[in-house]
Coordinates of C-alpha atoms in Angstrom, one line a residue:
M1 CA -5.9 -19.0 -13.6
R2 CA -5.7 -15.7 -12.0
K3 CA -8.7 -14.0 -10.9
T4 CA -8.7 -10.3 -9.2
V5 CA -10.8 -9.6 -6.7
R6 CA -11.3 -5.8 -5.0
V7 CA -11.4 -5.7 -1.5
A8 CA -12.0 -3.0 1.4
A9 CA -10.8 -2.6 5.2
V10 CA -12.5 -0.4 7.6
Q11 CA -10.4 2.2 9.3
A12 CA -13.3 4.4 11.2
E13 CA -14.1 5.3 14.8
P14 CA -17.7 3.6 15.5
K15 CA -20.5 5.2 17.0
W16 CA -19.3 4.4 20.5
L17 CA -22.5 2.8 22.5
R18 CA -24.9 4.4 20.0
L19 CA -26.3 1.0 18.2
R20 CA -28.9 2.9 15.8
E21 CA -26.1 5.4 14.5
G22 CA -23.5 2.6 14.6
V23 CA -25.9 0.6 12.1
E24 CA -26.3 3.4 9.6
Q25 CA -22.8 4.0 9.9
V26 CA -22.0 0.3 8.9
V27 CA -24.8 0.4 6.0
E28 CA -22.8 3.5 4.8
L29 CA -19.5 2.1 4.8
I30 CA -21.0 -1.1 2.9
G31 CA -22.7 1.3 0.3
A32 CA -19.2 3.3 -0.2
A33 CA -17.2 0.3 -0.8
A34 CA -19.6 -1.3 -3.4
V35 CA -19.8 1.9 -5.1
S36 CA -16.3 1.9 -5.7
G37 CA -16.2 -1.8 -7.0
A38 CA -15.3 -3.8 -4.0
E39 CA -16.6 -7.3 -3.6
L40 CA -15.7 -7.8 0.2
V41 CA -15.5 -5.1 2.7
A42 CA -14.4 -6.1 6.2
F43 CA -15.0 -4.3 9.5
P44 CA -13.2 -4.3 12.7
E45 CA -13.2 -6.4 16.1
T46 CA -16.5 -5.3 18.0
F47 CA -17.1 -2.2 15.8
L48 CA -20.6 -2.5 16.7
P49 CA -21.0 -0.9 19.3
G50 CA -17.6 -0.2 20.2
F51 CA -14.7 -2.1 21.7
P52 CA -14.7 -1.4 25.6
W53 CA -11.7 0.8 25.6
W54 CA -12.9 2.7 28.8
R55 CA -12.0 -0.3 31.0
W56 CA -8.5 0.7 30.5
V57 CA -9.1 4.3 31.7
E58 CA -11.9 5.1 34.3
T59 CA -13.0 4.0 37.5
N60 CA -15.3 0.9 38.2
Q61 CA -18.4 2.8 39.0
W62 CA -17.9 4.1 35.7
N63 CA -17.2 1.3 34.0
V64 CA -20.4 -0.5 35.4
E65 CA -22.4 2.7 33.9
Y66 CA -20.7 2.1 30.5
S67 CA -20.7 -1.8 30.6
T68 CA -24.6 -1.5 30.9
R69 CA -24.9 0.9 28.0
C70 CA -22.6 -1.6 26.1
R71 CA -25.1 -4.5 26.9
E72 CA -28.0 -2.1 25.7
N73 CA -26.7 -1.0 22.6
S74 CA -25.5 -4.7 21.7
M75 CA -27.6 -6.4 18.9
S76 CA -29.1 -10.0 18.4
R77 CA -27.6 -12.2 15.1
D78 CA -31.3 -12.2 14.1
G79 CA -32.5 -8.7 15.1
A80 CA -33.7 -5.8 13.0
E81 CA -30.0 -4.2 13.3
M82 CA -28.8 -7.4 11.8
R83 CA -31.4 -7.6 8.9
A84 CA -30.7 -4.1 8.4
V85 CA -26.8 -5.0 7.4
T86 CA -27.8 -8.1 5.8
A87 CA -29.7 -6.3 3.5
A88 CA -27.6 -3.6 2.5
A89 CA -25.1 -6.8 1.7
R90 CA -27.9 -8.0 -0.3
R91 CA -28.7 -4.4 -1.9
Y92 CA -25.2 -3.6 -2.7
G93 CA -24.3 -7.1 -4.1
I94 CA -21.1 -7.4 -1.5
H95 CA -19.6 -9.7 1.0
V96 CA -19.3 -8.2 4.4
V97 CA -17.2 -9.5 7.3
L98 CA -18.5 -7.6 10.5
G99 CA -17.8 -7.3 14.2
F100 CA -20.0 -6.9 16.7
G101 CA -21.0 -7.5 20.3
E102 CA -24.0 -9.8 20.4
R103 CA -26.6 -9.7 22.8
Q104 CA -28.6 -13.0 24.1
D105 CA -30.5 -12.4 27.3
R106 CA -28.1 -10.5 29.8
R107 CA -25.1 -11.7 28.3
I108 CA -22.9 -10.1 25.4
Y109 CA -20.3 -12.0 23.4
M110 CA -17.7 -10.7 21.1
S111 CA -19.0 -12.0 17.7
Q112 CA -18.2 -11.8 14.1
A113 CA -20.4 -12.8 11.0
V114 CA -19.6 -13.4 7.6
I115 CA -22.3 -12.3 5.0
D116 CA -22.7 -13.0 1.3
D117 CA -23.5 -11.0 -1.5
S118 CA -27.2 -11.9 -1.3
G119 CA -27.5 -11.1 2.4
V120 CA -27.3 -14.6 3.9
V121 CA -25.5 -15.1 7.2
L122 CA -22.8 -17.7 6.2
S123 CA -21.3 -17.9 10.1
V124 CA -21.6 -16.0 13.2
R125 CA -18.9 -17.0 15.6
R126 CA -18.3 -16.0 19.3
K127 CA -14.7 -15.4 20.6
A128 CA -13.6 -17.8 23.1
G129 CA -10.2 -16.8 24.4
L130 CA -11.2 -13.5 25.9
N131 CA -7.9 -11.1 27.7
G132 CA -8.8 -10.4 31.4
V133 CA -10.4 -7.2 30.5
E134 CA -12.5 -8.5 27.9
R135 CA -13.7 -11.0 30.6
K136 CA -15.4 -8.0 32.4
V137 CA -17.6 -7.1 29.7
F138 CA -18.4 -9.9 27.5
A139 CA -19.0 -13.8 28.1
S140 CA -16.8 -16.3 26.3
G141 CA -18.2 -18.2 23.3
A142 CA -17.9 -21.7 22.7
P143 CA -14.4 -23.0 21.5
N144 CA -15.4 -23.7 18.0
L145 CA -13.1 -24.1 15.1
P146 CA -13.6 -21.3 12.4
A147 CA -14.9 -21.9 9.0
V148 CA -13.7 -21.5 5.5
H149 CA -16.4 -19.8 2.7
R150 CA -16.3 -20.7 -0.9
T151 CA -17.4 -17.4 -2.4
P152 CA -17.3 -16.4 -6.0
F153 CA -14.0 -14.6 -5.5
G154 CA -12.3 -17.1 -3.4
A155 CA -11.8 -19.3 -0.3
L156 CA -12.9 -16.5 2.7
G157 CA -11.9 -16.9 6.8
A158 CA -12.1 -14.4 9.3
L159 CA -10.7 -14.3 12.9
T160 CA -10.9 -11.2 15.7
G161 CA -8.3 -9.8 17.9
Q162 CA -6.1 -12.1 19.3
E163 CA -7.4 -15.2 18.0
N164 CA -5.2 -14.5 15.0
Q165 CA -2.5 -15.7 17.5
R166 CA -3.8 -19.0 18.0
P167 CA -2.6 -21.9 16.4
L168 CA -5.3 -24.5 16.6
L169 CA -7.5 -21.7 15.0
T170 CA -5.2 -20.4 12.1
R171 CA -4.0 -24.0 11.2
A172 CA -7.7 -24.9 10.6
L173 CA -8.4 -22.2 8.3
R174 CA -4.8 -22.9 6.6
A175 CA -5.6 -26.5 6.3
D176 CA -9.1 -25.6 4.4
G177 CA -7.4 -23.7 1.8
E178 CA -8.0 -20.2 3.1
Q179 CA -6.9 -17.7 0.4
I180 CA -8.1 -14.4 1.8
H181 CA -8.3 -14.1 5.7
V182 CA -9.7 -11.0 7.6
A183 CA -7.9 -10.3 10.8
A184 CA -9.9 -7.9 12.6
W185 CA -8.6 -5.6 15.2
P186 CA -10.2 -3.1 17.8
G187 CA -7.4 -0.6 17.6
G188 CA -5.5 1.1 20.4
M189 CA -5.0 4.2 22.6
E190 CA -1.2 4.6 21.3
G191 CA 0.2 4.8 18.3
D192 CA 0.9 1.7 15.8
T193 CA 4.3 0.7 16.9
P194 CA 5.4 -2.8 16.0
G195 CA 6.2 -5.5 18.8
P196 CA 5.1 -8.9 19.7
D197 CA 1.9 -8.3 20.5
S198 CA 0.7 -5.4 17.6
S199 CA -1.6 -6.1 15.3
T200 CA 0.8 -5.0 12.4
T201 CA 2.7 -7.9 13.4
V202 CA 0.4 -10.8 13.7
S203 CA -1.3 -9.6 10.4
R204 CA 2.3 -9.8 8.6
M205 CA 3.3 -13.5 10.1
Y206 CA -0.3 -14.2 9.3
A207 CA -0.2 -13.7 5.7
L208 CA 3.5 -15.4 5.7
E209 CA 2.5 -18.5 7.1
A210 CA -0.3 -19.2 5.6
G211 CA 0.3 -17.6 2.1
A212 CA -2.9 -15.7 1.9
Y213 CA -3.8 -12.2 1.5
V214 CA -4.8 -10.6 5.1
I215 CA -7.1 -8.1 5.2
A216 CA -6.7 -6.4 8.8
P217 CA -9.5 -3.6 9.0
C218 CA -9.0 -1.4 12.6
V219 CA -10.6 1.0 14.8
V220 CA -9.7 4.3 15.3
V221 CA -9.7 5.1 19.1
G222 CA -10.5 8.7 19.7
D223 CA -11.8 10.8 22.3
G224 CA -15.4 9.5 21.6
A225 CA -14.2 6.1 23.0
W226 CA -14.8 7.6 26.4
E227 CA -16.5 11.0 25.5
G228 CA -13.8 13.3 25.4
G229 CA -11.9 11.8 28.4
G230 CA -8.2 13.6 27.8
G231 CA -7.3 14.6 24.4
Q232 CA -6.3 11.1 23.2
R233 CA -4.8 11.4 19.4
P234 CA -7.0 9.4 17.1
T235 CA -4.7 6.1 16.5
G236 CA -5.4 3.3 14.6
R237 CA -4.4 2.3 11.1
A238 CA -5.8 -0.5 8.7
R239 CA -3.6 -2.7 6.6
I240 CA -3.8 -5.3 3.8
Y241 CA -0.9 -8.0 3.3
G242 CA -0.1 -10.2 0.2
P243 CA 0.9 -13.8 0.7
D244 CA 4.7 -12.7 0.7
G245 CA 3.9 -10.4 4.0
I246 CA 4.4 -6.8 1.8
E247 CA 1.7 -4.3 2.0
V248 CA 0.1 -4.4 -1.2
I249 CA -1.2 -1.1 -0.4
A250 CA -0.1 2.3 1.1
P251 CA -2.0 2.5 4.2
L252 CA -4.2 5.5 5.2
A253 CA -2.8 7.9 7.7
E254 CA -3.2 6.9 11.4
G255 CA -6.2 7.9 12.8
A256 CA -7.7 8.9 9.0
Q257 CA -11.0 7.6 8.7
G258 CA -11.8 5.7 5.6
L259 CA -11.7 3.0 3.6
L260 CA -8.4 1.0 2.3
Y261 CA -8.9 -0.7 -0.7
A262 CA -6.9 -3.1 -2.8
E263 CA -6.8 -5.4 -5.8
L264 CA -5.9 -9.1 -4.9
E265 CA -4.6 -11.0 -7.4
L266 CA -5.7 -15.1 -6.4
R267 CA -3.7 -17.7 -8.6
G268 CA -5.5 -21.3 -9.0
G269 CA -9.0 -22.2 -9.5
V270 CA -11.4 -22.1 -6.6
D271 CA -14.4 -24.6 -6.7
V272 CA -17.4 -22.0 -5.5
G273 CA -19.7 -24.7 -6.0
I274 CA -22.0 -21.8 -8.0
A275 CA -22.0 -19.5 -10.9
R276 CA -21.8 -15.9 -10.3
R277 CA -25.4 -14.7 -10.7
P278 CA -26.4 -11.3 -12.6
R279 CA -27.0 -8.4 -9.6
E280 CA -30.5 -8.3 -10.5
R281 CA -31.2 -11.5 -9.6
R282 CA -29.4 -12.4 -6.2
G283 CA -32.7 -11.5 -4.2
Q284 CA -34.3 -14.7 -5.4
S285 CA -34.4 -17.8 -3.5
A286 CA -31.9 -20.1 -5.5
A287 CA -29.4 -17.2 -4.8
R288 CA -29.9 -17.2 -0.8
T289 CA -28.7 -20.8 -0.7
A290 CA -25.5 -20.4 2.1
R291 CA -22.1 -21.2 0.6
A292 CA -19.8 -23.8 1.7
G293 CA -19.6 -23.5 5.8
V294 CA -17.6 -26.2 7.4
G295 CA -19.2 -28.9 9.3
R296 CA -22.7 -27.2 10.1
I297 CA -24.0 -28.1 13.3
P298 CA -27.2 -27.2 15.1
S299 CA -26.0 -25.1 18.2
S300 CA -25.6 -21.5 18.8
D301 CA -22.7 -21.5 16.5
R302 CA -24.2 -23.7 14.4
W303 CA -21.7 -22.7 11.4
A304 CA -18.4 -23.8 13.0
M305 CA -16.9 -27.0 13.7
P306 CA -17.0 -28.2 17.4
L307 CA -13.4 -28.3 18.7
T308 CA -12.2 -31.5 19.9
I309 CA -8.4 -30.9 20.3
G310 CA -6.9 -29.8 23.6
S311 CA -6.1 -30.8 27.2
T312 CA -8.8 -29.2 29.0
A313 CA -12.6 -29.3 29.0
S314 CA -12.9 -26.3 26.9
G315 CA -10.3 -27.7 24.3
M316 CA -8.5 -24.1 24.4
A317 CA -5.1 -25.5 25.9
A318 CA -3.7 -26.4 22.5
C319 CA -4.3 -22.9 21.4

């Protein structure tokens, strides 16, 4: 049995450090993807309120100001901003994978939410393996294994940034039968050149190793990332790869803003546990049942499985 699903990868510049405008932008992109027939739209890493590229380019005093603004413009996983996003997913009947800065008390985390087409938040994971620059802005999340979600169109998993290179995390998704993988990236200040740390290289290798489709949304980084700091040429390019590692659709121009669409052909049946409901009934209580997380537990990352493998207390050594 074969099933075709239309997906969309976001390639856009965020409304840097302006949360209200950023949420409006996210809702608009969700609607545009759904109107074009997509069943899934994937956003880049920390799209709200924008990845902290300023850490690479300016002074410590300037960074303190921007780090404070980043915290003030991050959102909670159950606040008004997230409700606006889930309402859009429900209204348009589309699955959403969103990268966002999650504020809790005075800490902010690099989080990634998977939202179903009835507006239910299936999972929120906080990125644990931060690099040195990210740790200056964000707190590290609990080192939990990711979940694969059984959706009407296939088995969906997601990771953010360099998590896509961590074998312990990627193996967990492969072992659970992942068919569609979202590899969310924050873009970069330089052109999209191949190399050992390139998002394009990692995304393509993930597709080959997992035998899964990889949707790789990417932030467009321009002068807006640091308020016109020096004539930055906009960079960033979303990609969509097939299980053979070949791009299934030609990418948008580097630095262009928009949605990259592709038709994915999934082979083999998927036990999603539910029947596809008519669009007008998705808001009812029966449609709001969360679908197929892995290892639901009562914790801050309650939809993720606790990680128990590794040689250190954090368990990240094996990654």
